[in-house]
PDB file of C-alpha atoms in Angstrom:
ATOM      1  CA  MET A  10      30.326  92.021 161.653  1.00  0.00           C
ATOM      2  CA  SER A  11      26.906  92.471 160.053  1.00  0.00           C
ATOM      3  CA  ARG A  12      25.565  93.952 163.296  1.00  0.00           C
ATOM      4  CA  ARG A  13      28.299  96.591 163.229  1.00  0.00           C
ATOM      5  CA  VAL A  14      27.590  97.493 159.598  1.00  0.00           C
ATOM      6  CA  TRP A  15      23.774  97.491 159.822  1.00  0.00           C
ATOM      7  CA  GLU A  16      23.189  98.649 163.373  1.00  0.00           C
ATOM      8  CA  GLY A  17      19.533  99.574 162.898  1.00  0.00           C
ATOM      9  CA  ALA A  18      18.531  96.313 161.210  1.00  0.00           C
ATOM     10  CA  LYS A  19      16.915  93.362 162.987  1.00  0.00           C
ATOM     11  CA  HIS A  20      19.333  90.440 162.958  1.00  0.00           C
ATOM     12  CA  GLN A  21      17.480  87.206 163.554  1.00  0.00           C
ATOM     13  CA  LEU A  22      18.704  83.645 163.585  1.00  0.00           C
ATOM     14  CA  CYS A  23      17.085  81.048 161.380  1.00  0.00           C
ATOM     15  CA  TRP A  24      14.484  79.231 163.456  1.00  0.00           C
ATOM     16  CA  TRP A  25      15.023  75.970 161.571  1.00  0.00           C
ATOM     17  CA  HIS A  26      18.747  75.934 162.361  1.00  0.00           C
ATOM     18  CA  GLN A  27      18.089  77.001 165.951  1.00  0.00           C
ATOM     19  CA  CYS A  28      15.520  74.247 166.389  1.00  0.00           C
ATOM     20  CA  GLU A  29      17.938  71.657 165.021  1.00  0.00           C
ATOM     21  CA  ALA A  30      20.699  72.892 167.335  1.00  0.00           C
ATOM     22  CA  VAL A  31      18.442  72.661 170.391  1.00  0.00           C
ATOM     23  CA  LYS A  32      17.197  69.187 169.454  1.00  0.00           C
ATOM     24  CA  ARG A  33      20.767  67.999 168.956  1.00  0.00           C
ATOM     25  CA  ARG A  34      21.851  69.387 172.321  1.00  0.00           C
ATOM     26  CA  LEU A  35      18.912  67.880 174.199  1.00  0.00           C
ATOM     27  CA  LYS A  36      20.219  64.454 173.200  1.00  0.00           C
ATOM     28  CA  GLY A  37      23.713  65.265 174.476  1.00  0.00           C
ATOM     29  CA  ALA A  38      25.631  64.502 177.635  1.00  0.00           C
ATOM     30  CA  LEU A  39      25.044  65.924 181.105  1.00  0.00           C
ATOM     31  CA  PRO A  40      27.915  68.500 181.285  1.00  0.00           C
ATOM     32  CA  THR A  41      26.465  71.855 180.318  1.00  0.00           C
ATOM     33  CA  SER A  42      27.490  75.448 179.678  1.00  0.00           C
ATOM     34  CA  VAL A  43      29.373  77.598 182.159  1.00  0.00           C
ATOM     35  CA  TYR A  44      26.599  79.095 184.286  1.00  0.00           C
ATOM     36  CA  ASN A  45      26.984  82.582 185.739  1.00  0.00           C
ATOM     37  CA  VAL A  46      24.311  82.568 188.429  1.00  0.00           C
ATOM     38  CA  ARG A  47      25.179  86.032 189.740  1.00  0.00           C
ATOM     39  CA  ARG A  48      24.593  87.602 186.347  1.00  0.00           C
ATOM     40  CA  ALA A  49      21.304  85.730 186.030  1.00  0.00           C
ATOM     41  CA  ARG A  50      20.096  86.866 189.462  1.00  0.00           C
ATOM     42  CA  ARG A  51      21.063  90.482 188.840  1.00  0.00           C
ATOM     43  CA  GLU A  52      18.792  90.500 185.817  1.00  0.00           C
ATOM     44  CA  PHE A  53      16.019  88.293 187.263  1.00  0.00           C
ATOM     45  CA  PRO A  54      15.975  88.101 191.081  1.00  0.00           C
ATOM     46  CA  PHE A  55      13.467  85.224 191.146  1.00  0.00           C
ATOM     47  CA  ILE A  56      16.195  82.783 190.028  1.00  0.00           C
ATOM     48  CA  ASP A  57      17.277  80.559 192.907  1.00  0.00           C
ATOM     49  CA  PRO A  58      21.068  80.660 193.442  1.00  0.00           C
ATOM     50  CA  GLY A  59      20.949  77.073 194.697  1.00  0.00           C
ATOM     51  CA  PHE A  60      19.508  75.779 191.422  1.00  0.00           C
ATOM     52  CA  LYS A  61      22.872  75.013 189.836  1.00  0.00           C
ATOM     53  CA  PRO A  62      23.982  72.393 187.301  1.00  0.00           C
ATOM     54  CA  HIS A  63      25.244  69.009 188.430  1.00  0.00           C
ATOM     55  CA  GLY A  64      28.831  68.026 187.796  1.00  0.00           C
ATOM     56  CA  ARG A  65      31.552  69.961 186.033  1.00  0.00           C
ATOM     57  CA  ALA A  66      30.738  72.578 183.401  1.00  0.00           C
ATOM     58  CA  ASP A  67      31.874  72.240 179.801  1.00  0.00           C
ATOM     59  CA  PRO A  68      33.343  75.499 178.390  1.00  0.00           C
ATOM     60  CA  LYS A  69      32.887  74.152 174.843  1.00  0.00           C
ATOM     61  CA  ASP A  70      29.130  73.772 175.287  1.00  0.00           C
ATOM     62  CA  SER A  71      28.208  77.036 173.617  1.00  0.00           C
ATOM     63  CA  GLU A  72      26.002  77.798 170.629  1.00  0.00           C
ATOM     64  CA  GLY A  73      27.967  79.940 168.217  1.00  0.00           C
ATOM     65  CA  SER A  74      30.025  82.062 170.587  1.00  0.00           C
ATOM     66  CA  VAL A  75      33.659  83.001 170.681  1.00  0.00           C
ATOM     67  CA  PRO A  76      35.816  81.291 173.326  1.00  0.00           C
ATOM     68  CA  GLY A  77      35.484  82.922 176.715  1.00  0.00           C
ATOM     69  CA  GLU A  78      32.405  84.967 175.858  1.00  0.00           C
ATOM     70  CA  ILE A  79      30.102  83.459 178.462  1.00  0.00           C
ATOM     71  CA  ARG A  80      32.775  83.757 181.161  1.00  0.00           C
ATOM     72  CA  GLU A  81      33.453  87.451 180.734  1.00  0.00           C
ATOM     73  CA  PRO A  82      32.817  89.369 183.975  1.00  0.00           C
ATOM     74  CA  GLU A  83      30.001  91.847 183.892  1.00  0.00           C
ATOM     75  CA  SER A  84      29.747  94.876 186.126  1.00  0.00           C
ATOM     76  CA  GLU A  85      26.723  95.213 188.348  1.00  0.00           C
ATOM     77  CA  GLU A  86      26.069  98.765 187.150  1.00  0.00           C
ATOM     78  CA  GLU A  87      25.865  97.593 183.540  1.00  0.00           C
ATOM     79  CA  THR A  88      23.383  94.876 184.441  1.00  0.00           C
ATOM     80  CA  LEU A  89      21.202  97.116 186.585  1.00  0.00           C
ATOM     81  CA  ALA A  90      21.006  99.598 183.727  1.00  0.00           C
ATOM     82  CA  HIS A  91      19.112  96.968 181.725  1.00  0.00           C
ATOM     83  CA  THR A  92      16.972  95.790 184.656  1.00  0.00           C
ATOM     84  CA  SER A  93      14.048  97.711 186.091  1.00  0.00           C
ATOM     85  CA  GLY A  94      12.212  95.140 188.202  1.00  0.00           C
ATOM     86  CA  ASP A  95       9.459  92.860 186.953  1.00  0.00           C
ATOM     87  CA  PRO A  96       7.813  94.519 183.915  1.00  0.00           C
ATOM     88  CA  ASN A  97       4.801  92.210 184.252  1.00  0.00           C
ATOM     89  CA  ALA A  98       4.032  93.229 187.846  1.00  0.00           C
ATOM     90  CA  ILE A  99       1.587  95.882 189.028  1.00  0.00           C
ATOM     91  CA  ARG A 100       2.721  97.635 192.184  1.00  0.00           C
ATOM     92  CA  ILE A 101       0.041  98.875 194.577  1.00  0.00           C
ATOM     93  CA  ARG A 102       0.901 100.880 197.670  1.00  0.00           C
ATOM     94  CA  ILE A 103      -1.353 100.069 200.621  1.00  0.00           C
ATOM     95  CA  PRO A 104      -1.343 102.519 203.530  1.00  0.00           C
ATOM     96  CA  ALA A 105      -0.254 101.127 206.851  1.00  0.00           C
ATOM     97  CA  GLN A 106      -3.039 100.100 209.203  1.00  0.00           C
ATOM     98  CA  PRO A 107      -2.942 100.791 212.945  1.00  0.00           C
ATOM     99  CA  ILE A 108      -1.906  97.790 214.983  1.00  0.00           C
ATOM    100  CA  PRO A 109      -4.815  96.493 217.084  1.00  0.00           C
ATOM    101  CA  PRO A 110      -4.220  96.145 220.811  1.00  0.00           C
ATOM    102  CA  GLN A 111      -2.955  92.770 221.855  1.00  0.00           C
ATOM    103  CA  SER A 112      -5.202  90.441 223.773  1.00  0.00           C
ATOM    104  CA  PRO A 113      -4.452  90.085 227.474  1.00  0.00           C
ATOM    105  CA  GLU A 114      -2.202  87.236 228.447  1.00  0.00           C
ATOM    106  CA  LEU A 115      -3.649  84.091 229.889  1.00  0.00           C
ATOM    107  CA  SER A 116      -3.814  83.874 233.601  1.00  0.00           C
ATOM    108  CA  PRO A 117      -1.312  81.629 235.379  1.00  0.00           C
ATOM    109  CA  ALA A 118      -4.159  79.287 236.214  1.00  0.00           C
ATOM    110  CA  CYS A 119      -4.672  78.500 232.525  1.00  0.00           C
ATOM    111  CA  ASN A 120      -1.009  77.638 232.072  1.00  0.00           C
ATOM    112  CA  ASP A 121      -1.228  74.949 234.739  1.00  0.00           C
ATOM    113  CA  LEU A 122      -3.772  72.877 232.809  1.00  0.00           C
ATOM    114  CA  PRO A 123      -2.685  69.270 232.138  1.00  0.00           C
ATOM    115  CA  THR A 124      -1.582  68.371 228.605  1.00  0.00           C
ATOM    116  CA  LEU A 125      -2.947  65.435 226.639  1.00  0.00           C
ATOM    117  CA  THR A 126      -0.386  63.255 224.830  1.00  0.00           C
ATOM    118  CA  ILE A 127      -1.533  60.833 222.112  1.00  0.00           C
ATOM    119  CA  ARG A 128       0.864  58.179 220.843  1.00  0.00           C
ATOM    120  CA  ILE A 129       0.163  56.674 217.420  1.00  0.00           C
ATOM    121  CA  PRO A 130       1.675  53.204 216.956  1.00  0.00           C
ATOM    122  CA  ALA A 131       3.744  52.499 213.858  1.00  0.00           C
ATOM    123  CA  LEU A 132       2.025  50.784 210.960  1.00  0.00           C
ATOM    124  CA  SER A 133       2.534  47.061 210.791  1.00  0.00           C
ATOM    125  CA  ASN A 134       4.254  45.468 207.816  1.00  0.00           C
ATOM    126  CA  VAL A 135       1.994  44.573 204.930  1.00  0.00           C
ATOM    127  CA  ARG A 136       2.748  41.350 203.042  1.00  0.00           C
ATOM    128  CA  GLY A 137       6.073  41.048 204.768  1.00  0.00           C
ATOM    129  CA  THR A 138       7.544  44.259 203.343  1.00  0.00           C
ATOM    130  CA  GLU A 139       9.665  46.400 205.597  1.00  0.00           C
ATOM    131  CA  PRO A 140       9.064  50.141 205.809  1.00  0.00           C
ATOM    132  CA  THR A 141      11.566  52.221 203.893  1.00  0.00           C
ATOM    133  CA  SER A 142      13.481  54.716 205.969  1.00  0.00           C
ATOM    134  CA  ASP A 143      14.201  58.264 204.888  1.00  0.00           C
ATOM    135  CA  ASP A 144      17.893  57.473 204.440  1.00  0.00           C
ATOM    136  CA  GLU A 145      17.126  54.626 202.045  1.00  0.00           C
ATOM    137  CA  SER A 146      14.731  56.746 199.977  1.00  0.00           C
ATOM    138  CA  ASP A 147      17.298  59.542 199.741  1.00  0.00           C
ATOM    139  CA  LYS A 148      19.895  57.016 198.652  1.00  0.00           C
ATOM    140  CA  GLU A 149      17.627  55.739 195.892  1.00  0.00           C
ATOM    141  CA  ILE A 150      17.057  59.272 194.609  1.00  0.00           C
ATOM    142  CA  THR A 151      20.783  59.980 194.661  1.00  0.00           C
ATOM    143  CA  ASN A 152      21.573  56.799 192.769  1.00  0.00           C
ATOM    144  CA  GLU A 153      19.152  57.621 189.969  1.00  0.00           C
ATOM    145  CA  ARG A 154      20.869  58.389 186.699  1.00  0.00           C
ATOM    146  CA  ARG A 155      20.782  62.077 185.901  1.00  0.00           C
ATOM    147  CA  THR A 156      20.033  63.067 182.322  1.00  0.00           C
ATOM    148  CA  PHE A 157      20.336  66.366 180.520  1.00  0.00           C
ATOM    149  CA  CYS A 158      16.740  66.214 179.296  1.00  0.00           C
ATOM    150  CA  PRO A 159      14.445  63.159 179.346  1.00  0.00           C
ATOM    151  CA  LEU A 160      13.083  61.959 176.046  1.00  0.00           C
ATOM    152  CA  GLU A 161       9.471  62.743 176.918  1.00  0.00           C
ATOM    153  CA  LEU A 162      10.302  66.411 177.660  1.00  0.00           C
ATOM    154  CA  ARG A 163      12.371  67.284 174.590  1.00  0.00           C
ATOM    155  CA  ALA A 164       9.433  68.145 172.361  1.00  0.00           C
ATOM    156  CA  GLY A 165       8.009  70.336 175.120  1.00  0.00           C
ATOM    157  CA  VAL A 166      11.237  72.330 175.352  1.00  0.00           C
ATOM    158  CA  VAL A 167      11.222  73.027 171.616  1.00  0.00           C
ATOM    159  CA  ASP A 168       7.537  73.990 171.659  1.00  0.00           C
ATOM    160  CA  LEU A 169       8.154  76.317 174.598  1.00  0.00           C
ATOM    161  CA  MET A 170      11.004  78.065 172.803  1.00  0.00           C
ATOM    162  CA  GLU A 171       8.913  78.419 169.652  1.00  0.00           C
ATOM    163  CA  CYS A 172       6.168  80.083 171.685  1.00  0.00           C
ATOM    164  CA  HIS A 173       8.740  82.518 173.077  1.00  0.00           C
ATOM    165  CA  PHE A 174      10.139  83.055 169.588  1.00  0.00           C
ATOM    166  CA  CYS A 175       6.757  84.082 168.155  1.00  0.00           C
ATOM    167  CA  ALA A 176       5.728  86.433 170.993  1.00  0.00           C
ATOM    168  CA  HIS A 177       5.642  90.111 170.021  1.00  0.00           C
ATOM    169  CA  PRO A 178       4.257  93.349 171.532  1.00  0.00           C
ATOM    170  CA  PHE A 179       1.808  93.595 168.617  1.00  0.00           C
ATOM    171  CA  ILE A 180       0.323  90.196 169.566  1.00  0.00           C
ATOM    172  CA  PRO A 181      -1.540  90.583 172.891  1.00  0.00           C
ATOM    173  CA  GLY A 182      -2.356  87.865 175.367  1.00  0.00           C
ATOM    174  CA  TYR A 183       1.003  86.693 176.714  1.00  0.00           C
ATOM    175  CA  SER A 184       2.438  89.397 178.952  1.00  0.00           C
ATOM    176  CA  ALA A 185       3.003  93.123 179.112  1.00  0.00           C
ATOM    177  CA  PRO A 186       3.036  94.639 175.594  1.00  0.00           C
ATOM    178  CA  THR A 187       6.721  95.508 175.800  1.00  0.00           C
ATOM    179  CA  PRO A 188       9.894  93.649 174.788  1.00  0.00           C
ATOM    180  CA  GLU A 189      11.052  93.693 178.414  1.00  0.00           C
ATOM    181  CA  GLY A 190       7.779  92.171 179.605  1.00  0.00           C
ATOM    182  CA  ILE A 191       7.900  89.415 177.009  1.00  0.00           C
ATOM    183  CA  LYS A 192      11.462  88.515 177.930  1.00  0.00           C
ATOM    184  CA  ALA A 193      10.673  88.409 181.651  1.00  0.00           C
ATOM    185  CA  TRP A 194       7.645  86.214 180.947  1.00  0.00           C
ATOM    186  CA  ALA A 195       9.648  83.872 178.708  1.00  0.00           C
ATOM    187  CA  VAL A 196      12.598  83.558 181.100  1.00  0.00           C
ATOM    188  CA  LYS A 197      10.336  82.840 184.051  1.00  0.00           C
ATOM    189  CA  GLN A 198       8.395  80.242 182.093  1.00  0.00           C
ATOM    190  CA  ALA A 199      11.555  78.446 180.950  1.00  0.00           C
ATOM    191  CA  TYR A 200      13.030  78.616 184.453  1.00  0.00           C
ATOM    192  CA  GLU A 201       9.901  77.227 186.107  1.00  0.00           C
ATOM    193  CA  PHE A 202       9.790  74.428 183.538  1.00  0.00           C
ATOM    194  CA  CYS A 203      13.324  73.356 184.457  1.00  0.00           C
ATOM    195  CA  VAL A 204      12.678  73.717 188.192  1.00  0.00           C
ATOM    196  CA  HIS A 205       9.473  71.687 188.009  1.00  0.00           C
ATOM    197  CA  HIS A 206      11.236  68.817 186.236  1.00  0.00           C
ATOM    198  CA  GLU A 207      14.474  69.218 188.254  1.00  0.00           C
ATOM    199  CA  LEU A 208      16.713  69.908 185.258  1.00  0.00           C
ATOM    200  CA  PRO A 209      19.337  72.453 186.386  1.00  0.00           C
ATOM    201  CA  ASN A 210      21.737  71.523 183.585  1.00  0.00           C
ATOM    202  CA  LEU A 211      19.073  72.224 180.990  1.00  0.00           C
ATOM    203  CA  TRP A 212      18.360  75.604 182.569  1.00  0.00           C
ATOM    204  CA  ALA A 213      22.048  76.540 182.471  1.00  0.00           C
ATOM    205  CA  TYR A 214      22.165  75.681 178.768  1.00  0.00           C
ATOM    206  CA  LEU A 215      18.999  77.615 177.934  1.00  0.00           C
ATOM    207  CA  TRP A 216      20.022  80.681 179.908  1.00  0.00           C
ATOM    208  CA  GLU A 217      23.615  80.976 178.750  1.00  0.00           C
ATOM    209  CA  ASN A 218      22.914  80.212 175.093  1.00  0.00           C
ATOM    210  CA  TRP A 219      19.432  81.566 174.370  1.00  0.00           C
ATOM    211  CA  TYR A 220      17.821  83.636 177.140  1.00  0.00           C
ATOM    212  CA  ARG A 221      20.485  85.871 178.626  1.00  0.00           C
ATOM    213  CA  ARG A 222      21.036  89.423 177.491  1.00  0.00           C
ATOM    214  CA  GLY A 223      22.960  89.469 174.225  1.00  0.00           C
ATOM    215  CA  ARG A 224      21.543  86.138 173.056  1.00  0.00           C
ATOM    216  CA  TRP A 225      17.812  86.736 173.452  1.00  0.00           C
ATOM    217  CA  GLU A 226      17.867  89.608 170.965  1.00  0.00           C
ATOM    218  CA  LEU A 227      19.337  87.370 168.246  1.00  0.00           C
ATOM    219  CA  TRP A 228      16.388  85.003 167.916  1.00  0.00           C
ATOM    220  CA  ALA A 229      13.304  86.480 169.595  1.00  0.00           C
ATOM    221  CA  ARG A 230      10.915  88.414 167.377  1.00  0.00           C
ATOM    222  CA  CYS A 231      10.157  90.908 170.124  1.00  0.00           C
ATOM    223  CA  GLY A 232      13.680  92.276 169.686  1.00  0.00           C
ATOM    224  CA  ASN A 233      12.164  94.563 167.036  1.00  0.00           C
ATOM    225  CA  PRO A 234       9.120  96.176 168.710  1.00  0.00           C
ATOM    226  CA  GLU A 235       8.332  98.367 165.690  1.00  0.00           C
ATOM    227  CA  ALA A 236       7.470  95.517 163.308  1.00  0.00           C
ATOM    228  CA  ILE A 237       6.968  91.752 163.296  1.00  0.00           C
ATOM    229  CA  PRO A 238       9.686  89.942 161.316  1.00  0.00           C
ATOM    230  CA  ARG A 239       7.919  88.004 158.599  1.00  0.00           C
ATOM    231  CA  LEU A 240      10.558  85.390 157.813  1.00  0.00           C
ATOM    232  CA  LYS A 241      11.383  82.576 160.226  1.00  0.00           C
ATOM    233  CA  THR A 242      14.139  80.859 158.250  1.00  0.00           C
ATOM    234  CA  THR A 243      16.994  81.728 155.892  1.00  0.00           C
ATOM    235  CA  MET A 244      15.642  79.575 153.063  1.00  0.00           C
ATOM    236  CA  ILE A 245      15.160  82.591 150.776  1.00  0.00           C
ATOM    237  CA  VAL A 246      18.813  83.578 151.159  1.00  0.00           C
ATOM    238  CA  GLU A 247      19.918  79.979 150.662  1.00  0.00           C
ATOM    239  CA  ALA A 248      17.798  79.763 147.513  1.00  0.00           C
ATOM    240  CA  HIS A 249      19.404  82.989 146.279  1.00  0.00           C
ATOM    241  CA  TRP A 250      22.933  81.594 146.625  1.00  0.00           C
ATOM    242  CA  ARG A 251      21.896  78.286 145.086  1.00  0.00           C
ATOM    243  CA  HIS A 252      20.509  80.229 142.120  1.00  0.00           C
ATOM    244  CA  ILE A 253      23.869  81.960 141.658  1.00  0.00           C
ATOM    245  CA  LYS A 254      25.891  78.758 141.922  1.00  0.00           C
ATOM    246  CA  GLU A 255      23.733  76.635 139.626  1.00  0.00           C
ATOM    247  CA  ASP A 256      22.899  79.226 136.949  1.00  0.00           C
ATOM    248  CA  TYR A 257      26.010  81.397 136.731  1.00  0.00           C
ATOM    249  CA  LEU A 258      28.922  79.748 138.513  1.00  0.00           C
ATOM    250  CA  HIS A 259      28.420  76.089 137.675  1.00  0.00           C
ATOM    251  CA  HIS A 260      31.634  76.078 135.591  1.00  0.00           C
ATOM    252  CA  PHE A 261      33.749  77.694 138.321  1.00  0.00           C
ATOM    253  CA  SER A 262      34.671  75.787 141.452  1.00  0.00           C
ATOM    254  CA  PHE A 263      36.536  78.575 143.262  1.00  0.00           C
ATOM    255  CA  PRO A 264      35.953  81.779 141.259  1.00  0.00           C
ATOM    256  CA  ARG A 265      38.047  84.853 141.829  1.00  0.00           C
ATOM    257  CA  LEU A 266      36.483  87.803 143.555  1.00  0.00           C
ATOM    258  CA  ASP A 267      36.561  90.038 140.484  1.00  0.00           C
ATOM    259  CA  LEU A 268      34.831  87.337 138.427  1.00  0.00           C
ATOM    260  CA  LEU A 269      32.154  86.909 141.082  1.00  0.00           C
ATOM    261  CA  VAL A 270      31.484  90.652 141.203  1.00  0.00           C
ATOM    262  CA  TRP A 271      31.285  90.791 137.400  1.00  0.00           C
ATOM    263  CA  VAL A 272      28.747  87.940 137.343  1.00  0.00           C
ATOM    264  CA  LEU A 273      26.616  89.579 140.024  1.00  0.00           C
ATOM    265  CA  VAL A 274      26.596  92.985 138.320  1.00  0.00           C
ATOM    266  CA  THR A 275      26.214  91.963 134.689  1.00  0.00           C
ATOM    267  CA  LYS A 276      24.255  88.703 134.946  1.00  0.00           C
ATOM    268  CA  LEU A 277      22.319  88.439 138.184  1.00  0.00           C
ATOM    269  CA  VAL A 278      21.160  92.017 138.793  1.00  0.00           C
ATOM    270  CA  PRO A 279      19.667  92.495 135.287  1.00  0.00           C
ATOM    271  CA  SER A 280      17.682  89.277 135.712  1.00  0.00           C
ATOM    272  CA  TYR A 281      16.080  90.665 138.862  1.00  0.00           C
ATOM    273  CA  TYR A 282      15.316  93.960 137.146  1.00  0.00           C
ATOM    274  CA  ARG A 283      13.535  92.099 134.344  1.00  0.00           C
ATOM    275  CA  LYS A 284      11.334  90.356 136.894  1.00  0.00           C
TER     276      LYS A 284
END
């Protein structure tokens, strides 16, 4: 509702609450958000369609969205309108070179040369241990317990998101000095982190809840390229409401709306003017 009323304002989530939500989810179970891989690939073609979450998706695994939001179909034309290739890439056109003439084929006499075959014997058992076959090693990998995010990687995920949160076109050194370039850099970095550690469920959660279009603009500072948002948390707003409750409404548990408006106009506003 606030985004419809103040369309030109920068709406940004509280980083403290976002950090707590991510930390809480990293400790959760394996089922993750509903992952729309086609929408992800239309926006970023480097995403592998085979890198999908394990198991069944959980439609309730969503950070602050209305039911069915992440499953809404999206037209390809609408997605392509927001995608213009890799903003961090430099395209150079190289003129075509003439193809050199091919070398003449070998004479039939060269093809009749004898071939040398070398057979390497299998390694003998060491200390009585039997060699492990490929099938057994694959079985061991399959039987390993899958986790949403290992304990040793959770702090790295939060630090990575904080780095993406602070990036802005006015702060050089990360990527192209544009909001599109920063988003492409951040998405690719988060995706490669999940691919490197083989965490497809974590990637589905990060993409659908924080990095896809419509969610990225709510928490990333680069969503406002004209200025750098100075506040990271909502503590000032929370202190404002605590000031109202403790100083003016401490005798009223559930005040009426007209009483609340009267207190704000006659009590609170004059105190700010005096300051």
